mmCIF file of C-alpha atoms in Angstrom:
data_model
loop_
_atom_site.group_PDB
_atom_site.id
_atom_site.type_symbol
_atom_site.label_atom_id
_atom_site.label_comp_id
_atom_site.label_asym_id
_atom_site.label_seq_id
_atom_site.Cartn_x
_atom_site.Cartn_y
_atom_site.Cartn_z
ATOM 1 C CA MET A 120 22.202 -36.293 26.714
ATOM 2 C CA LYS A 121 24.842 -37.518 29.094
ATOM 3 C CA ALA A 122 25.595 -40.834 30.728
ATOM 4 C CA MET A 123 23.467 -41.804 33.739
ATOM 5 C CA VAL A 124 23.995 -44.112 36.704
ATOM 6 C CA GLY A 125 21.162 -46.159 38.162
ATOM 7 C CA MET A 126 20.022 -49.367 39.826
ATOM 8 C CA VAL A 127 18.617 -52.345 37.884
ATOM 9 C CA VAL A 128 14.993 -52.914 38.898
ATOM 10 C CA SER A 129 13.950 -55.631 36.451
ATOM 11 C CA ASN A 130 15.755 -58.051 34.146
ATOM 12 C CA LYS A 131 12.888 -60.305 33.084
ATOM 13 C CA MET A 132 13.146 -59.395 29.397
ATOM 14 C CA GLN A 133 15.604 -60.777 26.886
ATOM 15 C CA LYS A 134 18.498 -58.371 26.251
ATOM 16 C CA SER A 135 16.709 -55.579 28.151
ATOM 17 C CA VAL A 136 16.726 -54.212 31.687
ATOM 18 C CA VAL A 137 14.745 -51.546 33.531
ATOM 19 C CA VAL A 138 16.965 -49.109 35.434
ATOM 20 C CA ALA A 139 15.788 -46.657 38.105
ATOM 21 C CA VAL A 140 17.732 -43.380 37.938
ATOM 22 C CA ASP A 141 17.442 -40.970 40.893
ATOM 23 C CA SER A 142 17.847 -37.228 40.446
ATOM 24 C CA LEU A 143 18.038 -34.585 43.157
ATOM 25 C CA PHE A 144 17.043 -30.959 42.492
ATOM 26 C CA ARG A 145 16.144 -27.876 44.472
ATOM 27 C CA HIS A 146 12.469 -26.917 44.370
ATOM 28 C CA PRO A 147 12.150 -23.309 43.130
ATOM 29 C CA LEU A 148 9.333 -22.293 45.490
ATOM 30 C CA TYR A 149 10.006 -24.286 48.650
ATOM 31 C CA ASN A 150 13.830 -24.218 48.477
ATOM 32 C CA ARG A 151 14.076 -27.833 49.526
ATOM 33 C CA TYR A 152 15.695 -30.750 47.777
ATOM 34 C CA VAL A 153 13.327 -33.106 45.968
ATOM 35 C CA LYS A 154 14.245 -36.608 44.813
ATOM 36 C CA ARG A 155 12.735 -37.880 41.570
ATOM 37 C CA THR A 156 13.081 -41.364 40.113
ATOM 38 C CA ASN A 157 12.871 -42.174 36.410
ATOM 39 C CA LYS A 158 12.621 -45.717 35.098
ATOM 40 C CA LEU A 159 14.552 -46.162 31.875
ATOM 41 C CA MET A 160 14.679 -49.219 29.643
ATOM 42 C CA ALA A 161 18.176 -50.121 28.512
ATOM 43 C CA HIS A 162 19.705 -52.638 26.133
ATOM 44 C CA ASP A 163 21.789 -55.380 27.780
ATOM 45 C CA GLU A 164 23.268 -57.403 24.921
ATOM 46 C CA ASN A 165 24.704 -60.335 26.923
ATOM 47 C CA ASN A 166 22.076 -60.468 29.724
ATOM 48 C CA MET A 167 24.798 -59.760 32.307
ATOM 49 C CA CYS A 168 22.759 -57.499 34.627
ATOM 50 C CA ASN A 169 20.916 -58.750 37.701
ATOM 51 C CA ILE A 170 18.425 -56.997 39.960
ATOM 52 C CA GLY A 171 20.226 -54.638 42.339
ATOM 53 C CA ASP A 172 23.278 -54.039 40.115
ATOM 54 C CA ARG A 173 24.532 -50.472 39.796
ATOM 55 C CA VAL A 174 25.031 -49.698 36.096
ATOM 56 C CA LYS A 175 26.163 -46.866 33.850
ATOM 57 C CA LEU A 176 23.890 -46.056 30.899
ATOM 58 C CA ASP A 177 24.918 -44.396 27.647
ATOM 59 C CA PRO A 178 22.414 -42.817 25.233
ATOM 60 C CA SER A 179 21.921 -44.503 21.866
ATOM 61 C CA ARG A 180 19.679 -44.420 18.834
ATOM 62 C CA PRO A 181 16.100 -45.633 19.385
ATOM 63 C CA LEU A 182 16.250 -49.431 19.647
ATOM 64 C CA SER A 183 12.503 -49.915 20.247
ATOM 65 C CA LYS A 184 9.471 -47.901 21.343
ATOM 66 C CA ARG A 185 10.811 -47.202 24.855
ATOM 67 C CA LYS A 186 14.462 -48.295 24.667
ATOM 68 C CA ARG A 187 16.917 -45.436 24.072
ATOM 69 C CA TRP A 188 19.774 -46.417 26.408
ATOM 70 C CA VAL A 189 22.565 -49.004 26.395
ATOM 71 C CA VAL A 190 24.248 -50.522 29.465
ATOM 72 C CA ALA A 191 27.843 -49.291 29.190
ATOM 73 C CA GLU A 192 29.247 -51.057 32.249
ATOM 74 C CA ILE A 193 28.270 -52.695 35.511
ATOM 75 C CA LEU A 194 29.736 -50.546 38.277
ATOM 76 C CA LYS A 195 28.781 -52.752 41.224
ATOM 77 C CA THR A 196 27.203 -56.190 41.270
ATOM 78 C CA ALA A 197 24.487 -57.049 43.773
ATOM 79 C CA ARG A 198 24.937 -59.697 46.439
ATOM 80 C CA ILE A 199 22.459 -62.462 45.692
ATOM 81 C CA TYR A 200 20.798 -64.067 48.710
ATOM 82 C CA THR A 201 20.720 -67.867 48.887
ATOM 83 C CA PRO A 202 18.581 -69.380 51.640
ATOM 84 C CA PRO A 203 20.356 -71.759 54.069
ATOM 85 C CA SER A 204 18.197 -74.712 53.015
ATOM 86 C CA ALA A 205 19.384 -74.427 49.410
ATOM 87 C CA THR A 206 23.053 -74.434 50.435
ATOM 88 C CA SER A 207 22.584 -77.477 52.702
ATOM 89 C CA GLU A 208 20.892 -79.413 49.864
ATOM 90 C CA LEU A 209 23.810 -78.650 47.580
ATOM 91 C CA SER A 210 26.324 -79.909 50.154
ATOM 92 C CA ASN A 211 24.277 -83.107 50.717
ATOM 93 C CA GLU A 212 24.264 -83.860 46.978
ATOM 94 C CA ALA A 213 28.052 -83.562 46.825
ATOM 95 C CA LYS A 214 28.493 -86.330 49.437
#
Protein backbone atom coordinates (compact mmCIF):
# COMPACT_ATOMS: atom_id res chain seq x y z
CA MET A 1 0.00 0.00 0.00
CA LYS A 2 1.20 3.49 -0.73
CA ALA A 3 0.66 6.86 0.88
CA MET A 4 -2.64 8.62 0.14
CA VAL A 5 -3.75 12.25 0.18
CA GLY A 6 -7.23 13.25 1.30
CA MET A 7 -9.47 15.77 3.02
CA VAL A 8 -10.44 15.53 6.71
CA VAL A 9 -14.20 15.04 7.00
CA SER A 10 -14.59 14.45 10.73
CA ASN A 11 -12.44 14.99 13.81
CA LYS A 12 -14.95 14.33 16.58
CA MET A 13 -13.07 11.34 17.99
CA GLN A 14 -10.07 11.42 20.28
CA LYS A 15 -6.81 10.81 18.39
CA SER A 16 -8.73 9.78 15.24
CA VAL A 17 -9.93 11.47 12.07
CA VAL A 18 -12.01 10.39 9.09
CA VAL A 19 -10.39 11.26 5.76
CA ALA A 20 -12.12 11.22 2.36
CA VAL A 21 -9.76 10.04 -0.39
CA ASP A 22 -10.82 10.60 -4.02
CA SER A 23 -9.65 8.30 -6.81
CA LEU A 24 -10.15 8.76 -10.54
CA PHE A 25 -10.16 5.78 -12.93
CA ARG A 26 -11.26 5.01 -16.46
CA HIS A 27 -14.36 2.84 -16.73
CA PRO A 28 -13.55 -0.24 -18.86
CA LEU A 29 -16.87 -0.37 -20.73
CA TYR A 30 -17.88 3.27 -21.06
CA ASN A 31 -14.36 4.73 -21.47
CA ARG A 32 -15.17 7.65 -19.22
CA TYR A 33 -13.49 8.79 -16.05
CA VAL A 34 -15.27 7.88 -12.82
CA LYS A 35 -14.56 9.47 -9.44
CA ARG A 36 -14.81 7.30 -6.34
CA THR A 37 -14.49 8.43 -2.74
CA ASN A 38 -13.31 6.22 0.11
CA LYS A 39 -13.59 7.23 3.75
CA LEU A 40 -10.61 6.05 5.77
CA MET A 41 -10.10 6.30 9.51
CA ALA A 42 -6.65 7.51 10.49
CA HIS A 43 -4.73 7.94 13.72
CA ASP A 44 -3.98 11.56 14.70
CA GLU A 45 -1.83 11.35 17.83
CA ASN A 46 -1.84 15.04 18.83
CA ASN A 47 -5.36 15.97 17.60
CA MET A 48 -3.85 18.52 15.20
CA CYS A 49 -6.25 17.98 12.27
CA ASN A 50 -9.36 20.07 11.68
CA ILE A 51 -12.23 19.58 9.24
CA GLY A 52 -11.18 20.65 5.74
CA ASP A 53 -7.44 20.04 6.21
CA ARG A 54 -5.59 18.30 3.39
CA VAL A 55 -3.51 15.48 4.89
CA LYS A 56 -1.11 12.76 3.81
CA LEU A 57 -1.81 9.26 5.16
CA ASP A 58 0.71 6.47 5.62
CA PRO A 59 -0.29 2.81 6.07
CA SER A 60 0.35 1.21 9.46
CA ARG A 61 -0.41 -1.90 11.43
CA PRO A 62 -4.06 -2.34 12.50
CA LEU A 63 -4.66 0.10 15.37
CA SER A 64 -8.35 -0.79 15.85
CA LYS A 65 -11.18 -2.47 13.95
CA ARG A 66 -11.29 0.15 11.17
CA LYS A 67 -8.12 2.20 11.72
CA ARG A 68 -5.19 1.18 9.49
CA TRP A 69 -3.74 4.59 8.57
CA VAL A 70 -1.66 7.25 10.32
CA VAL A 71 -1.65 10.98 9.54
CA ALA A 72 1.90 11.60 8.29
CA GLU A 73 1.62 15.35 7.74
CA ILE A 74 -0.86 18.16 7.25
CA LEU A 75 -0.31 19.48 3.73
CA LYS A 76 -2.73 22.41 3.88
CA THR A 77 -4.74 23.75 6.79
CA ALA A 78 -8.34 24.85 6.33
CA ARG A 79 -9.46 28.43 6.83
CA ILE A 80 -11.85 28.45 9.78
CA TYR A 81 -14.83 30.78 9.48
CA THR A 82 -15.61 33.06 12.43
CA PRO A 83 -18.90 34.95 12.28
CA PRO A 84 -18.69 38.77 12.55
CA SER A 85 -20.69 38.82 15.78
CA ALA A 86 -18.11 36.63 17.53
CA THR A 87 -15.23 38.91 16.50
CA SER A 88 -17.08 42.05 17.66
CA GLU A 89 -17.77 40.46 21.08
CA LEU A 90 -14.10 39.66 21.47
CA SER A 91 -13.09 43.25 20.67
CA ASN A 92 -15.69 44.61 23.14
CA GLU A 93 -14.31 42.43 25.94
CA ALA A 94 -10.80 43.75 25.35
CA LYS A 95 -11.92 47.36 25.98
